[in-house]
PDB file of C-alpha atoms and ligand atoms in Angstrom:
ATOM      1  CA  UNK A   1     -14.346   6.689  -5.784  1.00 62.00           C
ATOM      2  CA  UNK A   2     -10.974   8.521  -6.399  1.00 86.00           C
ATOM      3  CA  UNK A   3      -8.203   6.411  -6.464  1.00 95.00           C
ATOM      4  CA  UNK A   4      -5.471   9.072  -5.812  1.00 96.00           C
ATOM      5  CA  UNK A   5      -4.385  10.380  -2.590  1.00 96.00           C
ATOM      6  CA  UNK A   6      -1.538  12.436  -1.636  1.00 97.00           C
ATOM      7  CA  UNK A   7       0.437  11.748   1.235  1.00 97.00           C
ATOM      8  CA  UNK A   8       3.211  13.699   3.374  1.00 97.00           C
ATOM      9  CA  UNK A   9       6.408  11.991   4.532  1.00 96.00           C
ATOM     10  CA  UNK A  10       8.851   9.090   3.252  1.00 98.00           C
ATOM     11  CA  UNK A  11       8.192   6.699   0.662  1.00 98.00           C
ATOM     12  CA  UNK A  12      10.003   3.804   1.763  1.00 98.00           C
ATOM     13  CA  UNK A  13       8.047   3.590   4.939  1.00 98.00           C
ATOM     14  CA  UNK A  14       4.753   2.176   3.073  1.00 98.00           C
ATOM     15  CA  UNK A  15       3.074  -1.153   3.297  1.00 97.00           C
ATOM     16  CA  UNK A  16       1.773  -1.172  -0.597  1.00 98.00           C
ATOM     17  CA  UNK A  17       2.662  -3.219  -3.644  1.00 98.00           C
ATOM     18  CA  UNK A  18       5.053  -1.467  -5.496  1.00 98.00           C
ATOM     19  CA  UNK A  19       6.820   2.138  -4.891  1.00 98.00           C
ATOM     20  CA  UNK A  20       8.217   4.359  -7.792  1.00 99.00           C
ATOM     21  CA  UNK A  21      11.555   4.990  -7.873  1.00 98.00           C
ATOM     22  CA  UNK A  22      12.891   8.339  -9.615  1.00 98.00           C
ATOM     23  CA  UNK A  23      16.391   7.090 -10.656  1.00 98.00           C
ATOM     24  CA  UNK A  24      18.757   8.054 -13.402  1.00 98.00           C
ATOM     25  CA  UNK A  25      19.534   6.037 -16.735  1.00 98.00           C
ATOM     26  CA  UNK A  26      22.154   3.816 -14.676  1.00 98.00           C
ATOM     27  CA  UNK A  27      19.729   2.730 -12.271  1.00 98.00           C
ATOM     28  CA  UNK A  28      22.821   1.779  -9.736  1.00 97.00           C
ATOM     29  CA  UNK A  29      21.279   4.367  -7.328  1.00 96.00           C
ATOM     30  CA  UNK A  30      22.130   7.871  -6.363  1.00 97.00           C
ATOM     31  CA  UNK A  31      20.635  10.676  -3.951  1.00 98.00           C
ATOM     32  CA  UNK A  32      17.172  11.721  -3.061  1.00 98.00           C
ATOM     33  CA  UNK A  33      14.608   9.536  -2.935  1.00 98.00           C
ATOM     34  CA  UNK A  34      16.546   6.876  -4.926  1.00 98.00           C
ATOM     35  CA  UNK A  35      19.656   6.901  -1.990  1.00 98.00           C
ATOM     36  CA  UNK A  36      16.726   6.305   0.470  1.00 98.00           C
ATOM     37  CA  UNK A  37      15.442   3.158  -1.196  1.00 98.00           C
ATOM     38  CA  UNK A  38      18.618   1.757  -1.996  1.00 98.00           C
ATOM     39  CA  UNK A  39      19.494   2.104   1.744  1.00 98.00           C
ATOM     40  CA  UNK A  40      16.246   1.027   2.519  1.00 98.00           C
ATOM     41  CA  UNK A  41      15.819  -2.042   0.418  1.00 98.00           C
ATOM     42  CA  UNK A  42      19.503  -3.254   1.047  1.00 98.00           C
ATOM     43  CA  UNK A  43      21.718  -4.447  -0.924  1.00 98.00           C
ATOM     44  CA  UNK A  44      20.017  -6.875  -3.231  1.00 98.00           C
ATOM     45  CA  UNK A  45      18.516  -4.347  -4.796  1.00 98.00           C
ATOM     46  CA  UNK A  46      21.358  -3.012  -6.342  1.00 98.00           C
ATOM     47  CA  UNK A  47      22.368  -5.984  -7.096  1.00 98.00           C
ATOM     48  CA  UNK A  48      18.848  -6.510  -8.867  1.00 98.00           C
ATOM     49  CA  UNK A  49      19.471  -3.502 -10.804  1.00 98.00           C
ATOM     50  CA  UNK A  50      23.054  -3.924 -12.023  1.00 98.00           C
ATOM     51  CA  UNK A  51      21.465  -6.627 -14.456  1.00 98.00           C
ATOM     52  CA  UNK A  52      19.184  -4.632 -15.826  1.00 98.00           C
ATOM     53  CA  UNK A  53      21.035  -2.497 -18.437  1.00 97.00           C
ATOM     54  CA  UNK A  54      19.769   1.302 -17.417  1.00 98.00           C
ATOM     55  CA  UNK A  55      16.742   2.636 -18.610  1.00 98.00           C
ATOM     56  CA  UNK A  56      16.045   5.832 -20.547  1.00 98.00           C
ATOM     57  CA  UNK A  57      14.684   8.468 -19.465  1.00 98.00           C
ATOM     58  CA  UNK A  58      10.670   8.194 -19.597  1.00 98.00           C
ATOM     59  CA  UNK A  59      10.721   4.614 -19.486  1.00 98.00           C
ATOM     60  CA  UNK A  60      10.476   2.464 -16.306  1.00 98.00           C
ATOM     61  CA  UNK A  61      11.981  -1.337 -15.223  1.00 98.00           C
ATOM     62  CA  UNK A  62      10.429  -3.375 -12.515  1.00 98.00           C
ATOM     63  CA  UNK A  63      12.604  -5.044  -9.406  1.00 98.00           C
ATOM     64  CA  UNK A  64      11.595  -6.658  -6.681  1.00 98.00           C
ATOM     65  CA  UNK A  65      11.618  -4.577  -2.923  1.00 98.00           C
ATOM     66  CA  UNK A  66      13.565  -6.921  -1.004  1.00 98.00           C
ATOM     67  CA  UNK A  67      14.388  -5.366   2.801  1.00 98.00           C
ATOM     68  CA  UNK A  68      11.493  -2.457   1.744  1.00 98.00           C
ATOM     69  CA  UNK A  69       7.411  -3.381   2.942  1.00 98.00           C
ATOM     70  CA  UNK A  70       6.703  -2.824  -0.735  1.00 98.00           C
ATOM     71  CA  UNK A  71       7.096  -6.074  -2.552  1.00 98.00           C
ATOM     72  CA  UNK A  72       7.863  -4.072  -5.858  1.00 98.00           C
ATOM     73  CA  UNK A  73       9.988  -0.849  -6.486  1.00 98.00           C
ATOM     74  CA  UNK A  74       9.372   0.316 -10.286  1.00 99.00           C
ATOM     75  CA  UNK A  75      12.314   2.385 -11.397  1.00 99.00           C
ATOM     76  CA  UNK A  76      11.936   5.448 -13.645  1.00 99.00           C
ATOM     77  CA  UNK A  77      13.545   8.159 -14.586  1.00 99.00           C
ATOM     78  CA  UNK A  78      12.094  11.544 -15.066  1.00 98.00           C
ATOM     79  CA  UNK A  79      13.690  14.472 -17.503  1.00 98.00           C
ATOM     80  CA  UNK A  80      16.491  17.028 -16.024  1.00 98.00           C
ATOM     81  CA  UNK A  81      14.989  20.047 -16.490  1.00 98.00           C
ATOM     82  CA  UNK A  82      16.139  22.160 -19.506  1.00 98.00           C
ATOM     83  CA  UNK A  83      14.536  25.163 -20.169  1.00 98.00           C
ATOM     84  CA  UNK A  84      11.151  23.150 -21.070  1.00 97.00           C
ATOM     85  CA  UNK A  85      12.232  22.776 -24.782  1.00 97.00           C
ATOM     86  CA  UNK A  86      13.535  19.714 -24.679  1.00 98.00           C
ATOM     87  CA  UNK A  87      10.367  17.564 -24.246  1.00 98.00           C
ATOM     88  CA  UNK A  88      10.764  17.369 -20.977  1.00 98.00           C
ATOM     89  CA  UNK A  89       6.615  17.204 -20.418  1.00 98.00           C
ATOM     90  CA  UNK A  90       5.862  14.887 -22.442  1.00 98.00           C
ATOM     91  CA  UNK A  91       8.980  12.193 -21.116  1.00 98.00           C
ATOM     92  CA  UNK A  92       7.447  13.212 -17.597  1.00 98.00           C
ATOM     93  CA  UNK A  93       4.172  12.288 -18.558  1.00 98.00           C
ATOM     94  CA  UNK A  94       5.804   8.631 -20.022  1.00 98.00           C
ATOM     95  CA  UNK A  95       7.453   8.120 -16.354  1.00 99.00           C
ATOM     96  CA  UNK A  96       4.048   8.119 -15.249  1.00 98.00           C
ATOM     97  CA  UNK A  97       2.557   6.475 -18.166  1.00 98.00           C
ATOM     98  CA  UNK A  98       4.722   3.551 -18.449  1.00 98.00           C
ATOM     99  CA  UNK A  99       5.182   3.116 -14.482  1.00 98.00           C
ATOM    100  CA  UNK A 100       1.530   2.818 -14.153  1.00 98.00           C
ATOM    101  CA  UNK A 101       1.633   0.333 -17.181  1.00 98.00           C
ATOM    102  CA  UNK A 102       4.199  -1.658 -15.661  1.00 98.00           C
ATOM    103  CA  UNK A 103       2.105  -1.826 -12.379  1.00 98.00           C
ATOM    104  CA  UNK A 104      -0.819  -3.275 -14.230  1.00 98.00           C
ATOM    105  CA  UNK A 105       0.522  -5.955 -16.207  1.00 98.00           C
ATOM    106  CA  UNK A 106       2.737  -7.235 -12.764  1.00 98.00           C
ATOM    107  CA  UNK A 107      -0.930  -7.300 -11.270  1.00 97.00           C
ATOM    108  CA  UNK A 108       0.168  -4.018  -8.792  1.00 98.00           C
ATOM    109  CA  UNK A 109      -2.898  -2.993  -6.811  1.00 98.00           C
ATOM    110  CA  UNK A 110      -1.468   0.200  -4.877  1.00 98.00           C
ATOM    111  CA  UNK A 111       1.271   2.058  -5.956  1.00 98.00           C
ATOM    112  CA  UNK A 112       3.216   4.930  -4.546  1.00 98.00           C
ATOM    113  CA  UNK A 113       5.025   7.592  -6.601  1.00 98.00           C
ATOM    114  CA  UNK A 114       6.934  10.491  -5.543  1.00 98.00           C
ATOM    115  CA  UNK A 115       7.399  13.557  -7.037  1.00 98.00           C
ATOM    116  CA  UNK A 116       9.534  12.529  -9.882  1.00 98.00           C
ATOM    117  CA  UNK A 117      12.188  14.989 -11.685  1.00 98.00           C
ATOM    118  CA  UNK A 118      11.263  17.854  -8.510  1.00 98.00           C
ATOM    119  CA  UNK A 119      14.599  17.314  -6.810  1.00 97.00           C
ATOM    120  CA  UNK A 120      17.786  17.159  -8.465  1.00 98.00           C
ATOM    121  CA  UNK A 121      16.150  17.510 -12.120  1.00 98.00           C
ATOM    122  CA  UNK A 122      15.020  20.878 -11.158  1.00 98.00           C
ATOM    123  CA  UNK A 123      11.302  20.273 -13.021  1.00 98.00           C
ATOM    124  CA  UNK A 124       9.052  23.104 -11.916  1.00 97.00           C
ATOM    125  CA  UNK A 125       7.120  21.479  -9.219  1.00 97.00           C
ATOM    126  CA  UNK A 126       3.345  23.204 -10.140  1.00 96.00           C
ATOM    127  CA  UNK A 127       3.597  22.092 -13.949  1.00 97.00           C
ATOM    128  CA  UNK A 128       5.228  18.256 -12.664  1.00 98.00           C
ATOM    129  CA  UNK A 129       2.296  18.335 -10.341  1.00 97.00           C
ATOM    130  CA  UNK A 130      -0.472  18.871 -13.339  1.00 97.00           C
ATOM    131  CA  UNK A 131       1.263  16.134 -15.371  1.00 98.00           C
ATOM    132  CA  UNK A 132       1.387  13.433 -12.203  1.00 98.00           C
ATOM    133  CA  UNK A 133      -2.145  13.850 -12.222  1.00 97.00           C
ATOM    134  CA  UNK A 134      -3.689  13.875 -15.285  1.00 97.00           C
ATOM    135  CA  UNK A 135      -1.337  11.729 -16.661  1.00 98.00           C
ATOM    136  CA  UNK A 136      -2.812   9.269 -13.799  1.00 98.00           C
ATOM    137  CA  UNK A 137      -6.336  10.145 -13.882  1.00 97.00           C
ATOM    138  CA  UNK A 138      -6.040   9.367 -18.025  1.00 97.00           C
ATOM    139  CA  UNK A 139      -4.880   6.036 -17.739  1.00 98.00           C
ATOM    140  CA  UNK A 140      -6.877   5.079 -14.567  1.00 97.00           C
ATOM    141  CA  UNK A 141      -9.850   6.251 -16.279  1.00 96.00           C
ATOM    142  CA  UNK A 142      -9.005   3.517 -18.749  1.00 94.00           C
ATOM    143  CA  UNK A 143      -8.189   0.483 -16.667  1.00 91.00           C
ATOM    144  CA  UNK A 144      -9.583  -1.314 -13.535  1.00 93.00           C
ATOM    145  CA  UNK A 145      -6.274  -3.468 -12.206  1.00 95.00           C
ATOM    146  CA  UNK A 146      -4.468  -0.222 -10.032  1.00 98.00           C
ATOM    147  CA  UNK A 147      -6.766   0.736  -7.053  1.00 97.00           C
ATOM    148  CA  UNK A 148      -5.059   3.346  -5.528  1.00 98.00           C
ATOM    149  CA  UNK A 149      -2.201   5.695  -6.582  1.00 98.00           C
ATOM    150  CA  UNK A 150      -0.420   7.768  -3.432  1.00 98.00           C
ATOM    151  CA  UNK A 151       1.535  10.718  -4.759  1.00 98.00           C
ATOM    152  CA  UNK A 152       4.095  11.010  -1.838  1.00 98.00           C
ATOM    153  CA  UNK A 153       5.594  14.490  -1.303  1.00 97.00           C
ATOM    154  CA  UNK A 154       8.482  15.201   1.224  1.00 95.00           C
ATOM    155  CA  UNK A 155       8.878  19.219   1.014  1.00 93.00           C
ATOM    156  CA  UNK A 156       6.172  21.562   2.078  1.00 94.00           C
ATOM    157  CA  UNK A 157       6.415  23.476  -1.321  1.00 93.00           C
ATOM    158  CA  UNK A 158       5.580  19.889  -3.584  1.00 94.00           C
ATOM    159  CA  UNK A 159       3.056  19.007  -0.996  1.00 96.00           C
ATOM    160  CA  UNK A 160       1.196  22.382  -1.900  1.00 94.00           C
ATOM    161  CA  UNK A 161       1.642  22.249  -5.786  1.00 93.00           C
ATOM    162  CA  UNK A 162      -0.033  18.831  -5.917  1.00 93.00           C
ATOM    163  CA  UNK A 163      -3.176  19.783  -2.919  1.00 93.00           C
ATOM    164  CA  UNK A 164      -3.925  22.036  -5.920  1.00 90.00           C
ATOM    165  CA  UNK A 165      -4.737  19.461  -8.340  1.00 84.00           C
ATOM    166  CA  UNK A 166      -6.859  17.438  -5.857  1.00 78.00           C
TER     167      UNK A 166
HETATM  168  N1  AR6 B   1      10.269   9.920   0.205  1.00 71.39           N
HETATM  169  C1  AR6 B   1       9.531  10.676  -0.623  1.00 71.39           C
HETATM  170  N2  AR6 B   1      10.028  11.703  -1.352  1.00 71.39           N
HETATM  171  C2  AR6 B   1      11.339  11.982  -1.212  1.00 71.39           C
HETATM  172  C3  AR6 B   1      12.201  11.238  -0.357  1.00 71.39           C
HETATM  173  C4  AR6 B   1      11.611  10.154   0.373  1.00 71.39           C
HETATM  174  N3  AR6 B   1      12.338   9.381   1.200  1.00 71.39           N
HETATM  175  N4  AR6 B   1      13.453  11.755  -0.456  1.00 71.39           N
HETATM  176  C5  AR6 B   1      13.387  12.788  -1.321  1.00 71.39           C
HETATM  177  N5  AR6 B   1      12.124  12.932  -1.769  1.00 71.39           N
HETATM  178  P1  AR6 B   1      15.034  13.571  -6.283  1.00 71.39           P
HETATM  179  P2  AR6 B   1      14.815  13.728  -9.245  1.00 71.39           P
HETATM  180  C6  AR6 B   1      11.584  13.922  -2.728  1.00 71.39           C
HETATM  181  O1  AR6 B   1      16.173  14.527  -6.298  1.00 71.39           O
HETATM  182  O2  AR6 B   1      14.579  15.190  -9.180  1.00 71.39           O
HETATM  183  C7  AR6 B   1      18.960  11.040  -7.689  1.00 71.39           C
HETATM  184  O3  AR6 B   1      20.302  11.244  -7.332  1.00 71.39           O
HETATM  185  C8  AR6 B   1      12.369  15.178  -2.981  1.00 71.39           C
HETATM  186  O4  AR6 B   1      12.127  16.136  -1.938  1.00 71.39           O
HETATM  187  O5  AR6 B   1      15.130  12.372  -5.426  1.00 71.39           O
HETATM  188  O6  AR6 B   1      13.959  12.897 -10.138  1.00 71.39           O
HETATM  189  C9  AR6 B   1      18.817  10.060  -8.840  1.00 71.39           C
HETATM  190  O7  AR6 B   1      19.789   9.046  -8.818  1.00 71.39           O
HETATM  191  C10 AR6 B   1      11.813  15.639  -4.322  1.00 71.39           C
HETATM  192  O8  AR6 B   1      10.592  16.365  -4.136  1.00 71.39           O
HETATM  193  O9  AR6 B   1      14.723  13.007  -7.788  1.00 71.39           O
HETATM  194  C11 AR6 B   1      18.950  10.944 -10.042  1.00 71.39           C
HETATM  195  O10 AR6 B   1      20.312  11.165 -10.386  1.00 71.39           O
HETATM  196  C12 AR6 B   1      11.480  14.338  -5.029  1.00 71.39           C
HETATM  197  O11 AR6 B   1      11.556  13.313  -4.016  1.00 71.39           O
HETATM  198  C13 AR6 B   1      18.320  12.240  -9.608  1.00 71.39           C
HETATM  199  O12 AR6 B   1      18.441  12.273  -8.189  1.00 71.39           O
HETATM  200  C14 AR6 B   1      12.414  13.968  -6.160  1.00 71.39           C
HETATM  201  O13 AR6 B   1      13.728  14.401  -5.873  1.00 71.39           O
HETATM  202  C15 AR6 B   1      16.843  12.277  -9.942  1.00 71.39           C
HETATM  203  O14 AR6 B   1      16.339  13.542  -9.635  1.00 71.39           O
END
């Protein structure tokens, strides 16, 4: 059975465990998809976050989804996009990574990411596509807790780049 399916429209509007969050290193909220969970979730959520200390890029923290339907958000944040020299692939492919690790060991069933480092990082959305999904296909190939992983795209061009890696 494939466990990944991509979805069109807004990620805070989903019933599921835990939703990604593509932040930056202060994790005290911003724009994109981040401003729409933060307005989403309320104000305990920020709250939440101020106590955490930031999180590098490629790494992810875990809050709870207070006012959101998700009972999790996991916060990550993907690479700005520098020219591709700057390891930006391979600290995509840990936001993924260490997300999806987080999920697991918090006992996360269904997750939902969106299209992490495609909006204000300026990642190249084809090549951020390929990594989402093979980064996810590795590591559900190599454990049973996550049952379902929604990549959630808002724009019509991210929703293409990723129906070609289905
Ligand atoms: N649901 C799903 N996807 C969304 C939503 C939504 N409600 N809103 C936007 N997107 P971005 P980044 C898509 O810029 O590139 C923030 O200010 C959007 O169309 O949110 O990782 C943070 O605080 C795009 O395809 O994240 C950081 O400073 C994708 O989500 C910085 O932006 C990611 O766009 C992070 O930049």
């Amino acid at each position: 059975m494939d466990k990944t399916e991509i979805l069109r429209g807004d990620i805070t509007t989903l019933d599921i465990d835990a939703i990604v969050n593509a932040a930056n290193t202060t994790l005290l909220g911003g724009g994109g998809v981040d401003g729409a969970i933060h307005r989403a979730a309320g104000p305990e959520l920020l709250a939440e976050c101020r106590t955490l200390g930031g999180c590098e890029p490629g790494q992810a923290k875990i809050t709870r989804g207070y006012d959101l339907s998700a009972r999790f958000v996991i916060h990550t944040v993907g690479p700005i996009w520098r020219g591709g020299t700057h390891d930006e692939a391979r600290t995509l492919a840990n936001c993924y990574r260490n997300s999806l690790k987080l999920a697991a060991e918090n006992e996360i069933r269904t997750i939902a990411f969106p299209a992490i480092s495609c909006g204000a990082y300026g990642y190249p959305i084809e090549e951020a596509a390929g990594i989402a999904f093979k980064t996810t296909r590795e590591f559900l190939a190599m454990s049973d807790e996550i049952q379902k992983v929604i990549f959630v795209v808002w724009g019509e061009d991210v929703y293409n780049a990723y129906r070609k890696n289905l």
